[in-house]
Short mmCIF file of C-alpha atoms and ligand atoms in Angstrom, two decimals:
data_model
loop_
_atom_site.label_atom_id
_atom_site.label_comp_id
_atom_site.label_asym_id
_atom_site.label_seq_id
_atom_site.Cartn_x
_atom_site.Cartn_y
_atom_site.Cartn_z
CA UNK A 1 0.00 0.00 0.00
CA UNK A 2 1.05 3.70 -0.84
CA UNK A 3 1.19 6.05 1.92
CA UNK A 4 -1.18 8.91 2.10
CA UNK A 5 -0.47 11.56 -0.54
CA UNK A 6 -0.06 14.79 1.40
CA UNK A 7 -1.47 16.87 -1.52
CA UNK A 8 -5.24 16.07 -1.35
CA UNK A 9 -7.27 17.42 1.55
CA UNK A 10 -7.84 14.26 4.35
CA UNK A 11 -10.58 13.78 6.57
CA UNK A 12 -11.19 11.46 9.44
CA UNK A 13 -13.73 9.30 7.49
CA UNK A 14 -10.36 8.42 5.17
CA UNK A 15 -9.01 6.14 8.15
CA UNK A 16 -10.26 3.11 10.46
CA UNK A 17 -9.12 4.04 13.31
CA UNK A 18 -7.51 1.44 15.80
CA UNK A 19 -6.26 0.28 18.87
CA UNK A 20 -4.90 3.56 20.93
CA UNK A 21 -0.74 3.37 20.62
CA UNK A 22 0.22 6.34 23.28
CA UNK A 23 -0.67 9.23 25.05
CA UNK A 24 0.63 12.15 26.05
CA UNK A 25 0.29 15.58 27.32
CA UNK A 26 -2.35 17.10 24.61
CA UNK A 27 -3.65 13.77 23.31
CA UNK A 28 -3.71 10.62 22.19
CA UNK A 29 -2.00 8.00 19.43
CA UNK A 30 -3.99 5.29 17.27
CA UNK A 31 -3.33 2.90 15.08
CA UNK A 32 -5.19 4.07 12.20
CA UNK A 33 -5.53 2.31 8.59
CA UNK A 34 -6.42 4.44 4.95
CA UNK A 35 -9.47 2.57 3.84
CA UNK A 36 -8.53 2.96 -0.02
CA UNK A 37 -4.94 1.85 0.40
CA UNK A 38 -4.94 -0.29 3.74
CA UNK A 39 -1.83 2.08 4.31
CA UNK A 40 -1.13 1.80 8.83
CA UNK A 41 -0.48 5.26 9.78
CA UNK A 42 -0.29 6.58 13.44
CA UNK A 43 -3.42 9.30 13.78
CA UNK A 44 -2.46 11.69 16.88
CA UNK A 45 -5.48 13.47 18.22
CA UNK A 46 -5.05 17.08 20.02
CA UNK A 47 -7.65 18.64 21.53
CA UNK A 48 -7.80 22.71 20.30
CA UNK A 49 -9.26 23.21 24.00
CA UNK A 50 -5.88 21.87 25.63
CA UNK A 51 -3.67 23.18 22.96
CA UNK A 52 -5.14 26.86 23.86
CA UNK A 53 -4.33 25.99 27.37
CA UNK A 54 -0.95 24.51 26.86
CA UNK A 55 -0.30 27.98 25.46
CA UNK A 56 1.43 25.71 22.55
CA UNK A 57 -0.17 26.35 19.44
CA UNK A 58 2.87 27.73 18.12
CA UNK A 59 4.71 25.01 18.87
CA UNK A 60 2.33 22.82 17.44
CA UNK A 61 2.46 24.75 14.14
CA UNK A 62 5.98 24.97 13.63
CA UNK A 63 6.18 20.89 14.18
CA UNK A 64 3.89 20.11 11.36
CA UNK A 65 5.73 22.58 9.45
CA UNK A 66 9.20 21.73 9.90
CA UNK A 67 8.02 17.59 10.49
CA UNK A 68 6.31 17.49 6.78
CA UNK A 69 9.35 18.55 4.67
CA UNK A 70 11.61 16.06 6.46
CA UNK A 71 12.67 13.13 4.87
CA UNK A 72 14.83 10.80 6.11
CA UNK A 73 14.93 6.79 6.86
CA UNK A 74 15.78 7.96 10.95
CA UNK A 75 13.17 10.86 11.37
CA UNK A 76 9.31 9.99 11.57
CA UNK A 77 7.41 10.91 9.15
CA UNK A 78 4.39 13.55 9.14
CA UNK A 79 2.35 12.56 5.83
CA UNK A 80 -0.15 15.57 6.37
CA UNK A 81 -2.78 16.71 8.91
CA UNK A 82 -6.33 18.12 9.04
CA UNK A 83 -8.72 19.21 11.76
CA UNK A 84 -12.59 19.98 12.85
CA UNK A 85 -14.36 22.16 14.99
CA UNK A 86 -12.84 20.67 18.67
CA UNK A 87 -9.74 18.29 17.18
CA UNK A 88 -6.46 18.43 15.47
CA UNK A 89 -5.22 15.42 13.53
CA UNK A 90 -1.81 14.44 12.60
CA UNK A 91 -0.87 11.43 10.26
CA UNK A 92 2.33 10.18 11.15
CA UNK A 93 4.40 7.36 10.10
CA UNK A 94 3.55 3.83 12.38
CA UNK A 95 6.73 2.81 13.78
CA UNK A 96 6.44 -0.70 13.80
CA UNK A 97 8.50 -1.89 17.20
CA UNK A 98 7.14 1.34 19.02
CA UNK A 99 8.89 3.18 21.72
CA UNK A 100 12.49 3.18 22.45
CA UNK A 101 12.89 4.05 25.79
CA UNK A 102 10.29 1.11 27.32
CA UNK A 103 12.82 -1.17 25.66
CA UNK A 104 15.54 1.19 27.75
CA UNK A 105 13.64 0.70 30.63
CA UNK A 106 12.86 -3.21 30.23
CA UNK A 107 16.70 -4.10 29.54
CA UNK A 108 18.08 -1.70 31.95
CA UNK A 109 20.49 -0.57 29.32
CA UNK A 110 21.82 -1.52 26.35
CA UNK A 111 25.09 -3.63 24.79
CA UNK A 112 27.76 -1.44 23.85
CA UNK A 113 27.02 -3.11 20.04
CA UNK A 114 23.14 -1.89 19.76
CA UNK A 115 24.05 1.42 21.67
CA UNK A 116 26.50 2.60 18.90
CA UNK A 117 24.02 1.34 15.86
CA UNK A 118 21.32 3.94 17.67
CA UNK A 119 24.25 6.45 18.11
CA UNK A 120 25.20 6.06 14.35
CA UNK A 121 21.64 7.05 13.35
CA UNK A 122 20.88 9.42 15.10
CA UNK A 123 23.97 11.10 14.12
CA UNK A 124 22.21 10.71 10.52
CA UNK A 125 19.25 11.78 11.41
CA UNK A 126 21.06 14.66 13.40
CA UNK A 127 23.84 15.34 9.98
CA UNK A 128 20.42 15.90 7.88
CA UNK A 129 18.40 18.40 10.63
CA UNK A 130 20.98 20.52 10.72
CA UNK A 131 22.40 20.66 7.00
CA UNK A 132 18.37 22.42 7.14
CA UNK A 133 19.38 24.55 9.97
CA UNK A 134 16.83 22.51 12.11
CA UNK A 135 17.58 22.11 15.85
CA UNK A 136 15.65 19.17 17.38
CA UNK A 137 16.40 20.46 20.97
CA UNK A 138 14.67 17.70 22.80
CA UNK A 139 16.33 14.39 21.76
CA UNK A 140 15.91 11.83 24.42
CA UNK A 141 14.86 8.24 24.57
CA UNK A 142 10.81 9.26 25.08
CA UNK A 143 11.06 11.19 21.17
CA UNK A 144 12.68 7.84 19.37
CA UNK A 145 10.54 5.27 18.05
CA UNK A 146 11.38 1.67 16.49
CA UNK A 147 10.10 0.86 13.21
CA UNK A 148 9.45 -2.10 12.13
CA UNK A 149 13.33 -3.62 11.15
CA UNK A 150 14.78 -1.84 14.45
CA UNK A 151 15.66 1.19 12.70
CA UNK A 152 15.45 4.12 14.77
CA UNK A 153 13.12 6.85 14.15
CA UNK A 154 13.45 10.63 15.80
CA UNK A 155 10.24 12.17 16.98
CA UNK A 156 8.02 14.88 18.00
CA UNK A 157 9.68 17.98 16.77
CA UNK A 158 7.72 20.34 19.12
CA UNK A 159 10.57 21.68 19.90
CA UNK A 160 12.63 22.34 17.02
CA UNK A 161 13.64 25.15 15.52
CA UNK A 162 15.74 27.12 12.79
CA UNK A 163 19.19 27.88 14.18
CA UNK A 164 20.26 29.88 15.62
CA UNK A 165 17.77 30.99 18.34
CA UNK A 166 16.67 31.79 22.00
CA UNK A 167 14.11 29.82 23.70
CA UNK A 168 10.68 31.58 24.61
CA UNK A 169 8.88 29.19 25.61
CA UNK A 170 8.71 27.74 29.34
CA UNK A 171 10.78 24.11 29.64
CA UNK A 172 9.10 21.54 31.11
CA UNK A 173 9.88 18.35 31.70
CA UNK A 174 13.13 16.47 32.68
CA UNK A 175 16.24 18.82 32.51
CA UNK A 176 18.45 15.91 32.37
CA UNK A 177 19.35 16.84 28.74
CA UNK A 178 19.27 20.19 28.75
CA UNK A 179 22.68 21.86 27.23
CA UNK A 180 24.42 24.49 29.84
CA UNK A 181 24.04 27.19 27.08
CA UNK A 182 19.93 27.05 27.31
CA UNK A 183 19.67 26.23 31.19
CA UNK A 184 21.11 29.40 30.86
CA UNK A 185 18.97 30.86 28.08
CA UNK A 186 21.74 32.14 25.68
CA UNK A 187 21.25 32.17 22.72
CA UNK A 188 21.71 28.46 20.77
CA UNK A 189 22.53 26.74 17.80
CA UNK A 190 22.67 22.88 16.23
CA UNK A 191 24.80 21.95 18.74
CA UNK A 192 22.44 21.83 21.56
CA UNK A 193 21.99 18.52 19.71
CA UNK A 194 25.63 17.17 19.81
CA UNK A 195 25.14 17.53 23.50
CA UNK A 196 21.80 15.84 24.11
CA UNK A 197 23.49 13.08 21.50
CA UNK A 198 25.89 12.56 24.58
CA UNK A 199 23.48 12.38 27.31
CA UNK A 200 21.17 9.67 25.06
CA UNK A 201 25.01 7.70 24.66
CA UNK A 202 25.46 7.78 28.36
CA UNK A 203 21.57 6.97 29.23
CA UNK A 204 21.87 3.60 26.57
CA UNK A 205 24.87 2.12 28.15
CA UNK A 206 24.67 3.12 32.45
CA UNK A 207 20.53 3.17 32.10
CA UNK A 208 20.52 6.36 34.00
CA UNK A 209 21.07 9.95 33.02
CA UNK A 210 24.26 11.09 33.61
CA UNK A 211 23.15 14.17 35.56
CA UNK A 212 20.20 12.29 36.95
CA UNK A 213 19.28 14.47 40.44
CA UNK A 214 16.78 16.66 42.00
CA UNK A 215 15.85 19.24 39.39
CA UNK A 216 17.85 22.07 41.18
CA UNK A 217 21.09 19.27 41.50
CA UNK A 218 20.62 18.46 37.87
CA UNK A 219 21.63 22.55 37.07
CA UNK A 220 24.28 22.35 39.30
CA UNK A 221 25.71 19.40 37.90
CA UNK A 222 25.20 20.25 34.14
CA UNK A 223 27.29 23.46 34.33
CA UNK A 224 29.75 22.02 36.61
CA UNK A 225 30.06 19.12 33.69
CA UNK A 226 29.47 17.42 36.91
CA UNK A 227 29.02 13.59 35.77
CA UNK A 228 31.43 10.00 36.42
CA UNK A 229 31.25 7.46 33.63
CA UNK A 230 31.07 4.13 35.78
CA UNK A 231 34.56 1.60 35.20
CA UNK A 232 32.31 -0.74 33.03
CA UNK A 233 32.09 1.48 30.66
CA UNK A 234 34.43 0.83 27.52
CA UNK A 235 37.33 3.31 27.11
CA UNK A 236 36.37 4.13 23.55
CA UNK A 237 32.66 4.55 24.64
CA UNK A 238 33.70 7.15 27.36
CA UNK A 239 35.93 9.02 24.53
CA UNK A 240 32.83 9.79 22.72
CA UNK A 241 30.77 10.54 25.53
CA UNK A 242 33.49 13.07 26.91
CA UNK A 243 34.29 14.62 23.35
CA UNK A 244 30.17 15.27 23.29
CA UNK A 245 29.73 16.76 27.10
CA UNK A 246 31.76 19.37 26.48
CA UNK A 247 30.62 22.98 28.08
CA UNK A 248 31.55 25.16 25.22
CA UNK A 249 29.55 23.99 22.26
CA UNK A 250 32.26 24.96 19.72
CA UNK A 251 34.38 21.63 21.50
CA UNK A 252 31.77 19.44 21.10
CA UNK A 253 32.62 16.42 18.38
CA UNK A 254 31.16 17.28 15.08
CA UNK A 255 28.74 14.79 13.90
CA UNK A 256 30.95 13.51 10.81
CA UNK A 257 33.51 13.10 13.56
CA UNK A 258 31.17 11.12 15.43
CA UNK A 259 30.42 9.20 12.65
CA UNK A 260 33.78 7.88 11.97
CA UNK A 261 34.52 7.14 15.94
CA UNK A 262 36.59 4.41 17.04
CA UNK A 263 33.83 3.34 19.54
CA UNK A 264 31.00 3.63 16.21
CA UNK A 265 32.91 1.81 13.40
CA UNK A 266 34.15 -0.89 15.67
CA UNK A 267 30.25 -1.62 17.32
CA UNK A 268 28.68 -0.92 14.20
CA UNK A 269 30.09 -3.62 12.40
CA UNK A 270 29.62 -5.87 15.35
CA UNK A 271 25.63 -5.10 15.23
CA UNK A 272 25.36 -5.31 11.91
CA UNK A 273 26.94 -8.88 12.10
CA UNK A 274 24.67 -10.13 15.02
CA UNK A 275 21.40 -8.42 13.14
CA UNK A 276 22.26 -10.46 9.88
CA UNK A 277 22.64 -13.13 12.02
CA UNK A 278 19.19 -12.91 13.59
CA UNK A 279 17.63 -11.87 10.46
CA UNK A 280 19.14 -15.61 8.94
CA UNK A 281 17.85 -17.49 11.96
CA UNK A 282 14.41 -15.92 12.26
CA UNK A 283 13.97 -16.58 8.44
CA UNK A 284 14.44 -20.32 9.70
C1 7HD B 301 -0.18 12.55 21.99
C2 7HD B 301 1.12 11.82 21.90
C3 7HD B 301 1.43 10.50 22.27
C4 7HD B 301 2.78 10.37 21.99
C5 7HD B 301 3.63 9.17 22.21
N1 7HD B 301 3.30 8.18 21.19
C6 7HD B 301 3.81 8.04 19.95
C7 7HD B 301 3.22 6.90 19.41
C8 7HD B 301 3.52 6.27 18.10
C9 7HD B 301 3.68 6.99 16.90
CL1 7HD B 301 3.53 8.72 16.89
C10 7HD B 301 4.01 6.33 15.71
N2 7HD B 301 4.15 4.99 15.66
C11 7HD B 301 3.96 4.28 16.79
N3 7HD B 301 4.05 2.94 16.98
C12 7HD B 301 3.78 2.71 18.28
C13 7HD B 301 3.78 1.36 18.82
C14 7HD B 301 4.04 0.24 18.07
N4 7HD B 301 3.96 -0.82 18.93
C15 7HD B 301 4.16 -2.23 18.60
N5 7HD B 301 3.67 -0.40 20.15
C16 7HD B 301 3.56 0.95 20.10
C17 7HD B 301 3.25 1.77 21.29
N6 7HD B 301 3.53 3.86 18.96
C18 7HD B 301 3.64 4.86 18.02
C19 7HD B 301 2.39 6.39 20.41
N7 7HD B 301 2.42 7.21 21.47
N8 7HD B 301 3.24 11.50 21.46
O1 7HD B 301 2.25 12.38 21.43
#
């Protein structure tokens, strides 16, 4: 089946709409199928009431904007959206394996091996953001999903922006990832996201945050580059994690750098070997 053609107008009555996938703070996720096609999409559902509320229309608008010129195999898709008198609707792309950081949370963390083929791309994802002068600036495990072959897809783009910028809008929500230049609220560019890229590194392969504290400690800690990378850690993994947490964003590793780490190429090929290997065995 072909996926929705974002040029005609949609309408709810397009879709069968399924079993819910997620919620979160403004709505709700289904599993939602194009009748003509039989084409699975995700169908998010925001209520206008809340959004008013929320105070994040603008937000909102600026997601489907940026989110429906994206393409790329590591960034969800937005195929188009629509609305009536009390809803907004979003069709995203249905990411088949669904969210990344309940697999975090069931395995505790994850082998060095898998850790580095999420690290790798992201990095992608990250390279092609900000060759569009797109900051993400919220990357952490609850915005990646899992499609369907374990390829990871970045999500909800609330957040993002075109570089360089200063934020207006209240955080909320865990400052574990925040970069010390917007705790701050300088002024920011792309490589808020080479920073975050680090936390999500450390997070995969400890299972914890690495400035994981009471709000107020987390600050503290984050511009004090506060953070110990346990002894289990591989030295080639800590490289990379130290070359990303870096307080001055002009020292942070550039993504092609990251790319080509030690810690990436070695894994990399060591995931890709054990995923062919799976892929062989499940075929029987
Ligand atoms: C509102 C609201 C809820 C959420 C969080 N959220 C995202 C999804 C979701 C999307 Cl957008 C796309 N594909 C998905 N696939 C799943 C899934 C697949 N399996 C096997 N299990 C799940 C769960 N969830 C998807 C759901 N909730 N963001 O804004």
């Amino acid at each position: 089946p072909q996926m929705p053609s974002s040029n005609k107008p949609m309408h709810l009555g397009m879709f069968e709409i399924g079993r819910p996938l997620g919620k979160g703070k403004f709505g709700r996720v289904y599993l939602a199928k194009e009748r003509k096609t039989g084409f699975l999409c995700a169908l998010k559902v925001l209520h206008k009431g809340e959004l008013k509320e929320g105070k994040v229309e603008t937000q909102l608008r600026r997601e489907v904007e940026i989110q429906s010129n994206l393409r790329h195999p590591n960034i969800l898709r937005l195929f188009g959206h629509f609305h009536d008198s009390k809803r907004v609707f979003l069709i995203i792309e249905y990411a088949g394996q669904g969210e990344l950081y309940k697999m975090l949370r069931k395995a505790g963390s994850f082998s060095e091996p898998r850790a580095a083929s999420y690290i790798a791309q992201m990095a992608a994802a990250l390279s092609y953001l900000h060759k569009k002068h797109v900051i993400h600036r919220d990357i952490k495990p609850e915005n990646i999903l899992v499609g369907s072959h374990g390829e990871i897809k970045l999500s909800d783009f609330g957040w993002s922006v075109h570089a360089p910028t200063n934020r207006r809008t209240t955080l909320c929500g865990t400052l574990d990832y925040l970069p010390p230049e917007m705790l701050r609220g300088d002024s920011h560019g792309e490589k808020v996201d080479l920073w975050s890229l680090g936390v999500l590194m450390y997070e995969f392969l400890v299972g914890c945050a690495p400035f994981e504290d009471t709000p107020l400690e987390t600050q503290k800690r984050i511009v004090k580059l506060n953070f110990k990378v346990p002894d289990f850690i591989s030295a080639d993994a800590k490289d990379l994690i130290t070359r990303l947490l870096r307080l001055d964003p002009e020292k942070r590793l550039p993504l092609e750098q990251v790319a080509q780490h030690p810690w990436i190429v070695k894994n990399c090929n060591l995931q890709t070997a054990r995923d062919k290997k799976r892929n062989n065995h499940n075929r029987g």
